[in-house]
PDB file of C-alpha atoms and ligand atoms in Angstrom:
ATOM      1  CA  MET A   1      66.571 273.430 194.902  1.00  0.00           C
ATOM      2  CA  GLY A   2      68.631 272.530 197.976  1.00  0.00           C
ATOM      3  CA  SER A   3      67.560 270.445 200.932  1.00  0.00           C
ATOM      4  CA  SER A   4      66.948 273.635 202.903  1.00  0.00           C
ATOM      5  CA  CYS A   5      64.104 274.524 200.537  1.00  0.00           C
ATOM      6  CA  ARG A   6      60.838 273.515 202.165  1.00  0.00           C
ATOM      7  CA  THR A   7      58.115 272.645 199.669  1.00  0.00           C
ATOM      8  CA  ALA A   8      54.509 272.110 200.749  1.00  0.00           C
ATOM      9  CA  LEU A   9      51.702 270.591 198.721  1.00  0.00           C
ATOM     10  CA  TYR A  10      48.168 271.974 199.034  1.00  0.00           C
ATOM     11  CA  PRO A  11      45.965 269.320 197.428  1.00  0.00           C
ATOM     12  CA  GLY A  12      42.240 269.627 196.864  1.00  0.00           C
ATOM     13  CA  THR A  13      39.273 269.331 194.569  1.00  0.00           C
ATOM     14  CA  PHE A  14      38.816 273.102 194.150  1.00  0.00           C
ATOM     15  CA  ASP A  15      35.456 272.653 192.387  1.00  0.00           C
ATOM     16  CA  PRO A  16      35.277 275.626 192.382  1.00  0.00           C
ATOM     17  CA  PRO A  17      38.102 277.549 194.116  1.00  0.00           C
ATOM     18  CA  THR A  18      36.631 279.744 196.894  1.00  0.00           C
ATOM     19  CA  PHE A  19      37.711 282.681 199.072  1.00  0.00           C
ATOM     20  CA  GLY A  20      38.545 280.046 201.713  1.00  0.00           C
ATOM     21  CA  HIS A  21      41.002 278.308 199.374  1.00  0.00           C
ATOM     22  CA  VAL A  22      42.580 281.627 198.352  1.00  0.00           C
ATOM     23  CA  ASP A  23      43.114 282.499 202.020  1.00  0.00           C
ATOM     24  CA  ILE A  24      44.840 279.167 202.704  1.00  0.00           C
ATOM     25  CA  ILE A  25      47.040 279.618 199.599  1.00  0.00           C
ATOM     26  CA  ARG A  26      48.134 283.114 200.716  1.00  0.00           C
ATOM     27  CA  ARG A  27      48.881 281.992 204.252  1.00  0.00           C
ATOM     28  CA  GLY A  28      50.604 278.791 203.089  1.00  0.00           C
ATOM     29  CA  ALA A  29      52.769 280.741 200.657  1.00  0.00           C
ATOM     30  CA  ALA A  30      53.980 282.849 203.589  1.00  0.00           C
ATOM     31  CA  MET A  31      54.940 279.739 205.575  1.00  0.00           C
ATOM     32  CA  PHE A  32      56.899 277.707 203.005  1.00  0.00           C
ATOM     33  CA  ASP A  33      59.638 278.360 200.464  1.00  0.00           C
ATOM     34  CA  GLU A  34      57.483 276.870 197.732  1.00  0.00           C
ATOM     35  CA  LEU A  35      53.802 275.928 197.629  1.00  0.00           C
ATOM     36  CA  VAL A  36      52.394 273.536 195.044  1.00  0.00           C
ATOM     37  CA  VAL A  37      48.627 273.880 194.724  1.00  0.00           C
ATOM     38  CA  ALA A  38      47.400 270.697 193.055  1.00  0.00           C
ATOM     39  CA  VAL A  39      43.981 269.831 191.691  1.00  0.00           C
ATOM     40  CA  GLY A  40      43.299 266.170 192.413  1.00  0.00           C
ATOM     41  CA  GLU A  41      41.654 264.405 189.486  1.00  0.00           C
ATOM     42  CA  ASN A  42      39.007 261.965 190.598  1.00  0.00           C
ATOM     43  CA  PRO A  43      37.592 260.223 187.524  1.00  0.00           C
ATOM     44  CA  ALA A  44      34.743 258.807 189.659  1.00  0.00           C
ATOM     45  CA  LYS A  45      33.389 262.293 190.483  1.00  0.00           C
ATOM     46  CA  LYS A  46      31.527 264.383 187.949  1.00  0.00           C
ATOM     47  CA  PRO A  47      32.899 267.857 188.546  1.00  0.00           C
ATOM     48  CA  LEU A  48      31.247 271.158 187.633  1.00  0.00           C
ATOM     49  CA  LEU A  49      34.491 272.683 186.319  1.00  0.00           C
ATOM     50  CA  THR A  50      37.109 270.831 184.293  1.00  0.00           C
ATOM     51  CA  VAL A  51      40.535 270.290 185.832  1.00  0.00           C
ATOM     52  CA  ALA A  52      41.983 272.712 183.263  1.00  0.00           C
ATOM     53  CA  ALA A  53      39.437 275.394 184.207  1.00  0.00           C
ATOM     54  CA  ARG A  54      40.133 274.962 187.927  1.00  0.00           C
ATOM     55  CA  MET A  55      43.895 275.218 187.292  1.00  0.00           C
ATOM     56  CA  GLU A  56      43.468 278.365 185.208  1.00  0.00           C
ATOM     57  CA  LEU A  57      41.362 280.017 187.940  1.00  0.00           C
ATOM     58  CA  LEU A  58      43.824 279.013 190.673  1.00  0.00           C
ATOM     59  CA  ARG A  59      46.705 280.458 188.611  1.00  0.00           C
ATOM     60  CA  GLU A  60      44.798 283.710 188.241  1.00  0.00           C
ATOM     61  CA  LEU A  61      44.010 283.771 191.989  1.00  0.00           C
ATOM     62  CA  ALA A  62      47.609 282.980 192.976  1.00  0.00           C
ATOM     63  CA  GLY A  63      48.944 285.581 190.536  1.00  0.00           C
ATOM     64  CA  GLY A  64      51.637 287.665 192.151  1.00  0.00           C
ATOM     65  CA  LEU A  65      52.610 284.932 194.599  1.00  0.00           C
ATOM     66  CA  GLY A  66      55.908 283.990 192.962  1.00  0.00           C
ATOM     67  CA  THR A  67      56.509 280.867 195.040  1.00  0.00           C
ATOM     68  CA  VAL A  68      53.155 279.241 194.208  1.00  0.00           C
ATOM     69  CA  ARG A  69      52.814 276.676 191.397  1.00  0.00           C
ATOM     70  CA  VAL A  70      49.515 275.191 190.227  1.00  0.00           C
ATOM     71  CA  GLU A  71      49.469 271.591 189.010  1.00  0.00           C
ATOM     72  CA  SER A  72      47.129 268.586 188.804  1.00  0.00           C
ATOM     73  CA  TYR A  73      47.542 264.929 189.669  1.00  0.00           C
ATOM     74  CA  GLU A  74      45.807 261.572 189.680  1.00  0.00           C
ATOM     75  CA  GLY A  75      46.235 258.810 192.223  1.00  0.00           C
ATOM     76  CA  LEU A  76      47.562 258.970 195.757  1.00  0.00           C
ATOM     77  CA  THR A  77      48.317 262.433 197.129  1.00  0.00           C
ATOM     78  CA  VAL A  78      51.395 261.086 198.960  1.00  0.00           C
ATOM     79  CA  ASP A  79      52.844 259.733 195.701  1.00  0.00           C
ATOM     80  CA  TYR A  80      52.356 263.096 194.043  1.00  0.00           C
ATOM     81  CA  ALA A  81      53.926 264.834 197.059  1.00  0.00           C
ATOM     82  CA  ALA A  82      57.024 262.654 196.650  1.00  0.00           C
ATOM     83  CA  ARG A  83      57.159 263.411 192.921  1.00  0.00           C
ATOM     84  CA  CYS A  84      57.112 267.171 193.492  1.00  0.00           C
ATOM     85  CA  GLY A  85      59.536 267.074 196.413  1.00  0.00           C
ATOM     86  CA  ALA A  86      56.992 268.157 199.043  1.00  0.00           C
ATOM     87  CA  THR A  87      57.623 266.984 202.609  1.00  0.00           C
ATOM     88  CA  VAL A  88      54.527 268.677 204.004  1.00  0.00           C
ATOM     89  CA  LEU A  89      50.850 268.576 203.051  1.00  0.00           C
ATOM     90  CA  LEU A  90      48.862 271.742 203.746  1.00  0.00           C
ATOM     91  CA  ARG A  91      45.164 271.487 204.621  1.00  0.00           C
ATOM     92  CA  GLY A  92      42.556 273.924 205.872  1.00  0.00           C
ATOM     93  CA  LEU A  93      40.339 273.187 208.867  1.00  0.00           C
ATOM     94  CA  ARG A  94      36.846 274.664 209.069  1.00  0.00           C
ATOM     95  CA  SER A  95      35.148 272.653 211.799  1.00  0.00           C
ATOM     96  CA  VAL A  96      35.313 269.624 214.063  1.00  0.00           C
ATOM     97  CA  THR A  97      33.800 267.662 211.194  1.00  0.00           C
ATOM     98  CA  ASP A  98      36.802 268.649 209.062  1.00  0.00           C
ATOM     99  CA  PHE A  99      39.111 267.789 211.949  1.00  0.00           C
ATOM    100  CA  ASP A 100      37.641 264.311 212.384  1.00  0.00           C
ATOM    101  CA  TYR A 101      38.147 263.428 208.725  1.00  0.00           C
ATOM    102  CA  GLU A 102      41.363 265.391 208.196  1.00  0.00           C
ATOM    103  CA  SER A 103      43.154 263.961 211.235  1.00  0.00           C
ATOM    104  CA  ARG A 104      42.491 260.405 210.045  1.00  0.00           C
ATOM    105  CA  LEU A 105      43.594 261.333 206.527  1.00  0.00           C
ATOM    106  CA  ALA A 106      46.770 262.938 207.924  1.00  0.00           C
ATOM    107  CA  LEU A 107      47.611 259.844 209.980  1.00  0.00           C
ATOM    108  CA  THR A 108      46.963 257.613 206.967  1.00  0.00           C
ATOM    109  CA  ASN A 109      49.244 259.702 204.791  1.00  0.00           C
ATOM    110  CA  ARG A 110      51.978 259.713 207.441  1.00  0.00           C
ATOM    111  CA  ALA A 111      51.669 255.932 207.765  1.00  0.00           C
ATOM    112  CA  LEU A 112      52.067 255.602 203.994  1.00  0.00           C
ATOM    113  CA  THR A 113      55.211 257.694 203.420  1.00  0.00           C
ATOM    114  CA  GLY A 114      56.019 259.682 206.560  1.00  0.00           C
ATOM    115  CA  VAL A 115      54.736 262.893 205.000  1.00  0.00           C
ATOM    116  CA  GLU A 116      53.533 265.401 207.605  1.00  0.00           C
ATOM    117  CA  THR A 117      50.347 267.469 207.393  1.00  0.00           C
ATOM    118  CA  VAL A 118      50.117 271.071 208.545  1.00  0.00           C
ATOM    119  CA  PHE A 119      46.627 272.397 209.302  1.00  0.00           C
ATOM    120  CA  VAL A 120      45.702 276.041 208.932  1.00  0.00           C
ATOM    121  CA  PRO A 121      42.492 277.148 210.632  1.00  0.00           C
ATOM    122  CA  ALA A 122      39.967 278.667 208.248  1.00  0.00           C
ATOM    123  CA  ASP A 123      39.519 282.399 208.571  1.00  0.00           C
ATOM    124  CA  ALA A 124      36.312 282.978 210.570  1.00  0.00           C
ATOM    125  CA  GLN A 125      34.672 284.890 207.727  1.00  0.00           C
ATOM    126  CA  TYR A 126      35.252 282.001 205.276  1.00  0.00           C
ATOM    127  CA  ALA A 127      34.753 278.994 207.556  1.00  0.00           C
ATOM    128  CA  PHE A 128      31.242 278.264 206.232  1.00  0.00           C
ATOM    129  CA  ILE A 129      32.303 278.128 202.580  1.00  0.00           C
ATOM    130  CA  SER A 130      32.624 274.822 200.746  1.00  0.00           C
ATOM    131  CA  GLY A 131      32.755 273.851 197.088  1.00  0.00           C
ATOM    132  CA  SER A 132      29.584 271.782 197.372  1.00  0.00           C
ATOM    133  CA  LEU A 133      27.706 274.660 199.029  1.00  0.00           C
ATOM    134  CA  VAL A 134      28.782 277.046 196.274  1.00  0.00           C
ATOM    135  CA  ARG A 135      27.659 274.559 193.610  1.00  0.00           C
ATOM    136  CA  ASP A 136      24.285 274.048 195.298  1.00  0.00           C
ATOM    137  CA  VAL A 137      23.604 277.779 195.694  1.00  0.00           C
ATOM    138  CA  ALA A 138      24.633 278.445 192.084  1.00  0.00           C
ATOM    139  CA  ARG A 139      22.503 275.583 190.767  1.00  0.00           C
ATOM    140  CA  LEU A 140      19.447 277.059 192.501  1.00  0.00           C
ATOM    141  CA  GLY A 141      20.128 280.513 191.097  1.00  0.00           C
ATOM    142  CA  GLY A 142      21.556 282.129 194.246  1.00  0.00           C
ATOM    143  CA  ASP A 143      24.257 284.772 194.452  1.00  0.00           C
ATOM    144  CA  ILE A 144      27.705 283.240 195.104  1.00  0.00           C
ATOM    145  CA  THR A 145      29.746 286.459 194.930  1.00  0.00           C
ATOM    146  CA  SER A 146      30.277 286.544 198.711  1.00  0.00           C
ATOM    147  CA  MET A 147      31.855 283.071 198.569  1.00  0.00           C
ATOM    148  CA  VAL A 148      34.059 283.098 195.461  1.00  0.00           C
ATOM    149  CA  PRO A 149      36.165 285.656 193.575  1.00  0.00           C
ATOM    150  CA  ALA A 150      34.527 287.343 190.559  1.00  0.00           C
ATOM    151  CA  CYS A 151      36.440 285.285 187.971  1.00  0.00           C
ATOM    152  CA  VAL A 152      35.222 282.074 189.653  1.00  0.00           C
ATOM    153  CA  ALA A 153      31.605 283.280 189.840  1.00  0.00           C
ATOM    154  CA  GLU A 154      31.782 283.967 186.103  1.00  0.00           C
ATOM    155  CA  ALA A 155      33.221 280.510 185.338  1.00  0.00           C
ATOM    156  CA  VAL A 156      30.584 278.820 187.516  1.00  0.00           C
ATOM    157  CA  ARG A 157      27.769 280.728 185.793  1.00  0.00           C
ATOM    158  CA  ALA A 158      29.112 279.728 182.373  1.00  0.00           C
ATOM    159  CA  ALA A 159      29.479 276.082 183.412  1.00  0.00           C
ATOM    160  CA  MET A 160      25.905 276.020 184.753  1.00  0.00           C
ATOM    161  CA  LYS A 161      24.589 277.367 181.441  1.00  0.00           C
ATOM    162  CA  ARG A 162      26.384 274.614 179.515  1.00  0.00           C
ATOM    163  CA  ARG A 163      24.724 271.910 181.634  1.00  0.00           C
TER     164      ARG A 163
HETATM  165  P1  ADP B 201      38.997 267.952 199.187  1.00  0.00           P
HETATM  166  O1  ADP B 201      38.076 267.146 198.328  1.00  0.00           O
HETATM  167  O2  ADP B 201      40.427 267.490 199.107  1.00  0.00           O
HETATM  168  O3  ADP B 201      38.530 268.156 200.609  1.00  0.00           O
HETATM  169  P2  ADP B 201      38.395 270.768 198.803  1.00  0.00           P
HETATM  170  O4  ADP B 201      38.599 271.591 197.585  1.00  0.00           O
HETATM  171  O5  ADP B 201      37.012 270.638 199.333  1.00  0.00           O
HETATM  172  O6  ADP B 201      39.036 269.365 198.459  1.00  0.00           O
HETATM  173  O7  ADP B 201      39.291 271.319 199.987  1.00  0.00           O
HETATM  174  C1  ADP B 201      40.689 271.367 199.858  1.00  0.00           C
HETATM  175  C2  ADP B 201      41.303 271.846 201.163  1.00  0.00           C
HETATM  176  O8  ADP B 201      40.887 273.184 201.420  1.00  0.00           O
HETATM  177  C3  ADP B 201      40.870 271.053 202.397  1.00  0.00           C
HETATM  178  O9  ADP B 201      41.944 270.999 203.300  1.00  0.00           O
HETATM  179  C4  ADP B 201      39.759 271.873 202.969  1.00  0.00           C
HETATM  180  O10 ADP B 201      39.627 271.670 204.358  1.00  0.00           O
HETATM  181  C5  ADP B 201      40.269 273.267 202.668  1.00  0.00           C
HETATM  182  N1  ADP B 201      39.158 274.220 202.580  1.00  0.00           N
HETATM  183  C6  ADP B 201      38.036 274.116 201.854  1.00  0.00           C
HETATM  184  N2  ADP B 201      37.231 275.174 202.041  1.00  0.00           N
HETATM  185  C7  ADP B 201      37.873 275.978 202.926  1.00  0.00           C
HETATM  186  C8  ADP B 201      37.549 277.221 203.564  1.00  0.00           C
HETATM  187  N3  ADP B 201      36.401 277.834 203.329  1.00  0.00           N
HETATM  188  N4  ADP B 201      38.455 277.753 204.414  1.00  0.00           N
HETATM  189  C9  ADP B 201      39.611 277.107 204.679  1.00  0.00           C
HETATM  190  N5  ADP B 201      39.976 275.926 204.125  1.00  0.00           N
HETATM  191  C10 ADP B 201      39.113 275.365 203.264  1.00  0.00           C
END
């Protein structure tokens, strides 16, 4: 990998991966030479899907995009970005609420290591979708198939049953 190869890191919780995430992955893959999609492990949170399950789903969803790698990490996102050679963080923006939080996060990350953040606006048809909303709807027995791909809906249903 030469210095002309631009690697971006798309970090997130992806609990579960949604159509919104898939859209950002596709569009990010078209913008950078290499895109690392990384599931952030937060031991303090009690996730619905295991990190391994989220990675497997993301790999399935990114299938066919040859320049996308799926990984996981613990600790600071900027440290992981340095480890995987990413000079850019990719984030999706759904709303002004996202912008308020994301802009402060981006400035913090740039202050830490100089890493830049590139924002991609959510596609209008997916802008309402969030992992927490999907989990809530699924928990209450609602239909999540308009918000997540079929393989994710199946994994969420199975995880709910195990609870
Ligand atoms: P985090 O806990 O890091 O916010 P998420 O999995 O909720 O993890 O989101 C990861 C990234 O994907 C964030 O940049 C978020 O704004 C973006 N994102 C989440 N949902 C959508 C969506 N529906 N459309 C576009 N981007 C999204």
